[in-house]
Tab-separated table of C-alpha atoms and ligand atoms in Angstrom:
chain	number	residue	atom	x	y	z
A	1	MET	CA	13.073	20.979	37.370
A	2	LYS	CA	11.268	22.651	35.178
A	3	LEU	CA	9.371	21.612	31.802
A	4	VAL	CA	7.924	23.378	28.980
A	5	ILE	CA	5.116	21.257	27.148
A	6	GLN	CA	5.177	23.078	23.983
A	7	VAL	CA	2.157	22.285	21.538
A	8	PRO	CA	2.997	24.306	17.698
A	9	CYS	CA	-1.430	25.178	16.713
A	10	LEU	CA	-2.535	26.052	13.342
A	11	ASN	CA	-6.197	25.911	13.708
A	12	GLU	CA	-6.455	23.378	16.240
A	13	GLU	CA	-9.623	24.890	17.674
A	14	ALA	CA	-11.602	20.677	16.980
A	15	THR	CA	-8.466	18.976	19.232
A	16	LEU	CA	-6.934	21.194	21.303
A	17	PRO	CA	-9.283	20.508	24.078
A	18	THR	CA	-8.042	17.255	24.263
A	19	VAL	CA	-4.572	18.094	24.644
A	20	LEU	CA	-4.638	19.683	26.379
A	21	GLY	CA	-7.298	18.540	28.664
A	22	SER	CA	-5.047	14.814	29.157
A	23	ILE	CA	-1.339	16.797	29.442
A	24	PRO	CA	-0.119	15.164	32.169
A	25	ALA	CA	-0.355	17.799	36.280
A	26	GLU	CA	2.407	15.933	37.615
A	27	VAL	CA	5.299	14.252	35.446
A	28	PRO	CA	8.640	12.594	38.125
A	29	GLY	CA	11.280	14.351	38.505
A	30	ILE	CA	9.573	17.482	37.600
A	31	ASP	CA	8.613	20.544	39.875
A	32	GLU	CA	7.026	22.630	37.778
A	33	ILE	CA	5.212	22.122	34.530
A	34	GLU	CA	4.131	25.145	31.638
A	35	VAL	CA	2.341	24.672	28.730
A	36	VAL	CA	3.100	26.508	25.822
A	37	VAL	CA	0.654	27.097	23.410
A	38	ILE	CA	2.809	28.825	19.631
A	39	ASP	CA	-0.206	29.877	17.552
A	40	ASP	CA	0.241	30.522	14.354
A	41	GLY	CA	-1.596	33.465	13.250
A	42	SER	CA	-5.311	30.941	13.334
A	43	THR	CA	-7.695	32.143	12.298
A	44	ASP	CA	-9.597	30.413	14.396
A	45	ARG	CA	-10.269	30.463	18.623
A	46	THR	CA	-6.902	28.734	19.256
A	47	ALA	CA	-5.596	31.071	21.402
A	48	GLU	CA	-8.629	31.293	23.401
A	49	ILE	CA	-9.073	27.958	23.886
A	50	ALA	CA	-5.231	27.692	24.531
A	51	ARG	CA	-5.765	30.808	27.432
A	52	GLU	CA	-9.226	28.633	28.794
A	53	TYR	CA	-6.696	25.514	29.973
A	54	GLY	CA	-4.246	27.723	31.123
A	55	ALA	CA	-1.492	27.601	28.538
A	56	THR	CA	0.531	30.437	27.570
A	57	VAL	CA	-0.247	31.308	24.198
A	58	LEU	CA	2.442	32.758	21.845
A	59	ARG	CA	1.036	34.756	18.743
A	60	HIS	CA	2.210	35.070	15.576
A	61	THR	CA	0.539	37.898	13.637
A	62	GLY	CA	0.225	35.132	10.037
A	63	ARG	CA	1.778	32.480	9.213
A	64	MET	CA	5.224	31.916	9.741
A	65	GLY	CA	5.449	28.343	9.384
A	66	LEU	CA	6.562	24.592	12.114
A	67	ALA	CA	9.840	25.484	12.221
A	68	ARG	CA	9.965	28.934	13.235
A	69	SER	CA	6.981	28.673	15.763
A	70	PHE	CA	9.083	26.387	17.479
A	71	ARG	CA	12.096	28.172	17.102
A	72	ASP	CA	9.490	30.725	19.237
A	73	GLY	CA	8.620	28.163	21.369
A	74	VAL	CA	12.214	27.019	22.165
A	75	GLU	CA	13.396	30.924	22.892
A	76	TYR	CA	10.222	31.086	25.506
A	77	ALA	CA	11.115	28.069	27.441
A	78	LEU	CA	15.198	28.931	27.659
A	79	SER	CA	14.699	32.174	28.602
A	80	HIS	CA	11.921	30.915	31.291
A	81	GLY	CA	14.109	28.576	33.686
A	82	ALA	CA	13.479	24.695	31.984
A	83	ASP	CA	15.132	22.243	32.315
A	84	VAL	CA	13.787	19.873	30.003
A	85	VAL	CA	11.155	20.815	26.404
A	86	VAL	CA	8.560	18.350	25.089
A	87	ASN	CA	6.881	19.050	22.063
A	88	THR	CA	3.443	17.493	21.472
A	89	ASP	CA	0.917	18.739	18.208
A	90	GLY	CA	-2.457	19.858	18.362
A	91	ASP	CA	-4.260	17.799	16.147
A	92	ASN	CA	-4.231	15.000	19.949
A	93	GLN	CA	-1.454	12.799	16.928
A	94	TYR	CA	0.356	11.771	20.054
A	95	PRO	CA	-0.338	10.066	23.013
A	96	GLN	CA	0.345	13.352	25.546
A	97	ALA	CA	-0.411	10.678	28.638
A	98	ARG	CA	3.364	9.054	27.939
A	99	ILE	CA	5.174	12.791	28.120
A	100	ALA	CA	6.657	10.867	31.837
A	101	ASP	CA	8.545	8.228	29.640
A	102	LEU	CA	9.604	11.455	27.013
A	103	VAL	CA	11.302	13.325	30.301
A	104	ALA	CA	12.670	9.886	32.324
A	105	PRO	CA	15.896	9.217	30.415
A	106	ILE	CA	16.541	13.184	30.585
A	107	VAL	CA	15.791	13.435	34.355
A	108	ALA	CA	17.856	10.321	34.233
A	109	GLY	CA	20.782	11.979	32.908
A	110	LYS	CA	21.410	9.306	29.931
A	111	ALA	CA	20.186	11.295	26.894
A	112	GLU	CA	19.633	14.417	25.556
A	113	ILE	CA	16.941	14.141	23.222
A	114	VAL	CA	13.897	11.893	23.647
A	115	ILE	CA	12.466	10.973	20.635
A	116	GLY	CA	8.309	9.008	20.365
A	117	ASP	CA	9.345	6.299	18.207
A	118	ARG	CA	5.047	6.102	16.007
A	119	GLN	CA	6.880	2.138	15.326
A	120	THR	CA	4.975	3.315	11.904
A	121	ARG	CA	4.983	-0.138	11.075
A	122	GLN	CA	1.987	-0.955	13.237
A	123	ILE	CA	-0.686	2.233	11.875
A	124	ALA	CA	-3.804	1.040	9.933
A	125	HIS	CA	-3.612	4.526	8.328
A	126	PHE	CA	-1.079	4.020	6.554
A	127	SER	CA	-0.417	3.070	3.602
A	128	PRO	CA	2.633	0.245	2.942
A	129	PHE	CA	4.069	2.110	0.726
A	130	LYS	CA	3.781	4.917	3.388
A	131	LYS	CA	5.828	2.984	5.760
A	132	VAL	CA	8.505	2.120	3.076
A	133	MET	CA	8.690	5.670	2.702
A	134	GLN	CA	8.808	6.382	6.371
A	135	ARG	CA	11.614	3.541	7.177
A	136	PHE	CA	14.095	4.358	4.158
A	137	GLY	CA	13.234	8.137	4.934
A	138	SER	CA	14.985	7.113	8.715
A	139	TRP	CA	17.552	5.350	7.585
A	140	VAL	CA	19.235	7.986	5.138
A	141	VAL	CA	18.502	10.689	8.830
A	142	ASN	CA	20.381	7.999	10.655
A	143	LYS	CA	23.254	7.303	7.787
A	144	ALA	CA	23.459	11.172	7.935
A	145	ALA	CA	23.677	11.630	11.556
A	146	GLY	CA	25.373	7.934	12.852
A	147	THR	CA	22.244	7.326	14.864
A	148	GLU	CA	20.207	4.199	14.969
A	149	LEU	CA	16.761	6.292	15.432
A	150	PRO	CA	13.075	4.147	14.558
A	151	ASP	CA	11.585	7.204	13.634
A	152	ALA	CA	13.042	10.427	12.838
A	153	ALA	CA	10.421	11.885	11.812
A	154	SER	CA	8.218	12.057	15.053
A	155	GLY	CA	7.326	15.616	16.487
A	156	PHE	CA	6.719	13.870	19.498
A	157	ARG	CA	9.847	14.244	21.413
A	158	ALA	CA	11.622	15.677	24.688
A	159	TYR	CA	14.331	17.552	24.634
A	160	SER	CA	16.912	18.579	27.195
A	161	ARG	CA	17.637	22.316	27.766
A	162	TYR	CA	21.744	21.443	27.039
A	163	ALA	CA	20.809	19.933	23.958
A	164	LEU	CA	18.609	22.896	22.578
A	165	TYR	CA	21.866	25.563	23.178
A	166	ARG	CA	23.559	23.153	20.885
A	167	LEU	CA	20.943	22.809	18.166
A	168	ASN	CA	20.467	25.761	15.672
A	169	ILE	CA	17.408	25.733	13.241
A	170	VAL	CA	18.298	26.137	10.068
A	171	THR	CA	15.912	25.253	7.566
A	172	LYS	CA	12.181	26.476	7.017
A	173	PHE	CA	11.108	22.620	6.277
A	174	SER	CA	11.918	19.484	8.201
A	175	TYR	CA	12.923	20.551	11.463
A	176	THR	CA	12.774	16.912	12.700
A	177	MET	CA	15.216	15.546	10.427
A	178	GLU	CA	17.348	18.357	10.853
A	179	THR	CA	17.728	18.184	14.860
A	180	ILE	CA	18.272	14.105	14.566
A	181	ILE	CA	21.025	15.478	11.962
A	182	GLN	CA	22.462	17.986	14.013
A	183	ALA	CA	22.038	16.468	17.280
A	184	GLY	CA	24.212	13.241	15.421
A	185	ASN	CA	27.078	14.960	14.066
A	186	LYS	CA	27.548	16.301	17.711
A	187	SER	CA	27.223	13.293	19.979
A	188	LEU	CA	24.838	14.601	21.558
A	189	ALA	CA	22.806	11.401	23.423
A	190	ILE	CA	19.701	10.222	21.441
A	191	THR	CA	17.080	7.856	22.690
A	192	ALA	CA	14.007	6.405	20.944
A	193	VAL	CA	10.757	5.737	23.431
A	194	PRO	CA	8.181	2.878	21.613
A	195	ILE	CA	4.168	4.774	21.494
A	196	THR	CA	1.483	5.001	19.354
A	197	THR	CA	-0.299	7.382	17.855
A	198	ASN	CA	-3.778	8.070	18.154
A	199	PRO	CA	-6.324	7.378	15.679
A	200	LYS	CA	-6.037	10.027	12.851
A	201	THR	CA	-8.078	12.684	13.324
A	202	ARG	CA	-7.596	15.115	10.067
A	203	GLU	CA	-5.345	15.546	7.116
A	204	SER	CA	-2.206	16.652	7.246
A	205	ARG	CA	-1.403	19.990	6.503
A	206	LEU	CA	2.244	20.153	6.568
A	207	PHE	CA	1.645	18.046	3.238
A	208	SER	CA	-0.204	18.037	0.865
A	209	ASN	CA	0.427	14.968	-0.514
A	210	MET	CA	3.112	12.312	0.131
A	211	TRP	CA	5.020	13.111	-2.894
A	212	VAL	CA	5.175	16.928	-2.298
A	213	HIS	CA	6.586	15.294	1.902
A	214	MET	CA	9.218	13.215	-0.143
A	215	ALA	CA	10.782	15.775	-1.995
A	216	GLN	CA	11.233	18.475	0.410
A	217	SER	CA	12.289	15.385	2.988
A	218	ALA	CA	14.911	14.433	0.435
A	219	LYS	CA	16.048	18.305	-0.219
A	220	ALA	CA	16.345	18.859	3.564
A	221	ILE	CA	18.644	15.308	4.020
A	222	MET	CA	21.095	16.696	1.523
A	223	ARG	CA	21.066	20.167	2.847
A	224	SER	CA	22.523	18.956	5.672
A	225	TYR	CA	24.571	16.260	4.019
A	226	LEU	CA	26.465	18.994	2.902
A	227	MET	CA	26.434	19.955	6.049
A	228	TYR	CA	27.248	17.515	7.830
A	229	ARG	CA	29.745	15.126	5.437
A	230	PRO	CA	30.332	17.388	2.746
A	231	TRP	CA	33.553	15.532	2.043
A	232	THR	CA	31.275	12.244	1.883
A	233	VAL	CA	29.590	13.706	-1.241
A	234	PHE	CA	32.587	15.454	-2.835
A	235	ALA	CA	34.972	12.886	-2.510
A	236	LEU	CA	32.254	10.180	-3.602
A	237	LEU	CA	31.171	12.682	-6.934
A	238	ALA	CA	35.120	13.015	-7.609
A	239	VAL	CA	36.141	9.435	-7.088
A	240	ALA	CA	32.974	8.997	-9.701
A	241	PHE	CA	34.183	11.178	-12.261
A	242	GLY	CA	37.785	10.323	-11.629
A	243	VAL	CA	37.075	6.459	-12.960
A	244	ALA	CA	34.969	7.393	-15.769
A	245	GLY	CA	37.583	10.047	-17.172
A	246	LEU	CA	40.438	7.567	-16.741
A	247	THR	CA	38.713	4.618	-18.313
A	248	PRO	CA	39.269	6.205	-22.356
A	249	PHE	CA	42.656	7.053	-21.593
A	250	VAL	CA	43.245	3.305	-20.191
A	251	ARG	CA	41.624	1.943	-22.866
A	252	TYR	CA	43.185	4.135	-24.619
A	253	ALA	CA	46.559	2.434	-23.476
A	254	ILE	CA	45.328	-0.935	-23.934
A	255	LEU	CA	44.399	-0.169	-27.505
A	256	LEU	CA	48.647	1.732	-28.310
A	257	VAL	CA	50.630	-1.086	-26.615
A	258	ALA	CA	47.678	-3.981	-28.835
A	259	GLY	CA	49.221	-1.796	-32.086
A	260	ASP	CA	46.163	0.174	-32.620
A	261	GLN	CA	46.869	3.308	-34.659
A	262	GLY	CA	43.307	4.474	-34.494
A	263	ASP	CA	41.587	8.193	-34.117
A	264	HIS	CA	40.761	7.935	-30.549
A	265	PHE	CA	39.772	11.954	-30.697
A	266	GLN	CA	36.432	11.648	-29.429
A	267	SER	CA	36.276	8.629	-26.160
A	268	LEU	CA	39.723	10.942	-24.572
A	269	MET	CA	37.709	14.428	-25.172
A	270	LEU	CA	35.206	12.618	-23.139
A	271	GLY	CA	37.809	11.242	-20.385
A	272	THR	CA	39.108	14.771	-19.982
A	273	LEU	CA	36.050	16.944	-19.606
A	274	LEU	CA	35.496	13.816	-16.521
A	275	LEU	CA	38.357	13.894	-14.904
A	276	VAL	CA	38.385	17.738	-15.063
A	277	GLY	CA	34.433	17.215	-13.078
A	278	SER	CA	36.650	15.713	-10.927
A	279	LEU	CA	38.938	18.194	-10.267
A	280	LEU	CA	35.468	20.332	-10.106
A	281	SER	CA	34.304	17.956	-7.282
A	282	LEU	CA	37.521	17.313	-5.134
A	283	ALA	CA	37.766	21.680	-5.375
A	284	LEU	CA	34.582	21.827	-3.732
A	285	GLY	CA	34.884	18.981	-1.012
A	286	VAL	CA	37.518	21.252	-0.120
A	287	LEU	CA	35.742	24.263	0.171
A	288	SER	CA	32.878	23.066	1.424
A	289	ASP	CA	35.178	21.660	4.269
A	290	LEU	CA	36.342	25.482	5.137
A	291	GLN	CA	33.111	26.265	4.979
A	292	ARG	CA	32.032	23.847	7.484
A	293	THR	CA	34.973	24.915	10.126
A	294	ASN	CA	33.534	27.922	9.928
A	295	ARG	CA	29.784	27.109	10.930
A	296	VAL	CA	32.028	24.480	13.623
A	297	LEU	CA	33.036	28.601	14.703
A	298	GLN	CA	29.709	30.591	14.571
A	299	GLU	CA	28.133	27.455	16.695
A	300	ASP	CA	30.176	28.158	19.643
A	301	GLN	CA	29.210	31.583	19.515
A	302	LEU	CA	25.973	30.871	19.495
A	303	GLU	CA	25.918	28.267	21.977
A	304	ARG	CA	27.830	31.087	23.790
A	305	ALA	CA	25.612	34.133	23.240
A	306	LYS	CA	23.218	31.387	24.386
A	307	GLU	CA	24.797	30.891	27.100
A	308	GLN	CA	25.116	34.536	28.116
A	309	SER	CA	21.465	35.450	27.718
A	310	TYR	CA	19.545	32.381	29.338
A	311	GLY	CA	22.501	31.161	32.124
A	312	PRO	CA	24.528	28.640	31.508
A	313	ALA	CA	22.979	24.476	30.644
A	314	ARG	CA	24.991	21.449	31.479
A	315	PRO	CA	24.583	18.174	30.556
A	316	ALA	CA	21.555	16.186	31.799
A	317	ALA	CA	23.987	14.012	33.252
A	318	GLU	CA	25.429	16.216	35.625
A	319	LEU	CA	22.146	17.184	36.307
A	320	ALA	CA	21.001	14.432	37.263
A	321	ARG	CA	23.763	13.604	39.299
A	322	ASP	CA	23.369	17.088	41.311
A	323	GLY	CA	19.596	16.373	41.812
A	324	SER	CA	20.606	12.902	44.036
A	325	ASP	CA	23.062	14.592	45.625
A	326	ALA	CA	20.683	16.775	46.853
A	327	ALA	CA	18.048	14.120	46.759
B	1	GDP	N1	3.343	26.847	13.215
B	1	GDP	C1	2.531	26.483	12.694
B	1	GDP	N2	2.302	24.566	13.137
B	1	GDP	C2	1.308	24.300	12.175
B	1	GDP	C3	1.900	24.371	10.222
B	1	GDP	N3	1.033	23.194	9.931
B	1	GDP	C4	0.949	22.608	10.742
B	1	GDP	N4	1.157	22.858	12.113
B	1	GDP	C5	1.225	22.132	13.496
B	1	GDP	O1	1.784	20.828	13.153
B	1	GDP	C6	1.710	19.452	13.806
B	1	GDP	C7	1.478	19.228	12.967
B	1	GDP	O2	0.254	19.672	12.130
B	1	GDP	P1	-0.014	17.940	11.009
B	1	GDP	O3	-0.982	18.818	10.439
B	1	GDP	O4	-0.807	16.619	11.701
B	1	GDP	O5	1.460	16.959	10.177
B	1	GDP	P2	1.474	15.574	10.700
B	1	GDP	O6	2.766	15.996	10.899
B	1	GDP	O7	1.797	15.504	8.677
B	1	GDP	O8	0.502	14.542	10.677
B	1	GDP	C8	0.479	20.404	14.071
B	1	GDP	O9	0.136	20.709	15.879
B	1	GDP	C9	-0.285	21.276	13.396
B	1	GDP	O10	-0.895	22.199	14.089
B	1	GDP	C10	2.315	26.167	9.980
B	1	GDP	O11	2.188	26.093	9.182
B	1	GDP	N5	2.797	26.645	11.115
B	2	MG	MG1	-0.239	15.158	12.571
């Protein structure tokens, strides 16, 4: 089996040597390892350093963002026969020595995606508020994905070839959460492996501050909800509007029975508006559900297209079984 370890980098000359130097030369169950650095238009020596360490360099002329870099890395890996792809960061945040543990569940045929759980509760430099938000964020992602993963935002992960055929990244931001929500909804087996992160080397480049990060995450999660659970969203809205809209009518009926002859035009008008809102939500729910059907068909086609360009991919369990047959 071939393993591609990809490192998306934006100006990481200071830490990249440590990262590349600590990538294991051998991983159980893997015959060939290729390290790929995706240099997103760095203006420092990132690309030179990567080449010095014998890594393959994919270079963007300008900054295209982390999600695009991830996709390009995956594209390269698939077209160069990778069976497993590991992603790690260029800031040496993740322990490369644990790559074998990330890969193991895939090689054993037990998972398609393995996430390095940073155990955020124990990270010394995270503030209590950040820890709570991390847990909350993971909770929401798990709700949308139908999974139970401790750390949805971790970028230290392993993906099987099969998982990469089935995942399609569409958002520019937060591909980490998006991949989990997609994988969960496609019933790809995901597991987590606890890891300990290295001490912080620098501030995050992805997010200038936590509020921006939270707003972006909320957006990404909401979009995923609309994509994968449109009914949950719109049915909830329809019920909320419906109940609120019926209330004035019920009140009016009760008052009539009690002999009230008063004018209740305003409250009934409000009730009517709310009921219209409820109907609209239902209609939007139907439309987005139809859209979802279309997307499923399109994703099937994309998977077929990937099989045509990169050859067939089979679930990890089948690969593992073949591997043990051969042994
Ligand atoms: N391709 C690309 N990579 C980036 C960009 N910003 C950060 N990175 C890389 O993404 C990884 C994570 O970035 P980092 O600043 O550590 O964000 P953190 O996840 O919040 O710790 C590192 O390997 C960075 O080099 C970007 O705009 N484009
Ligand atoms: Mg980092």
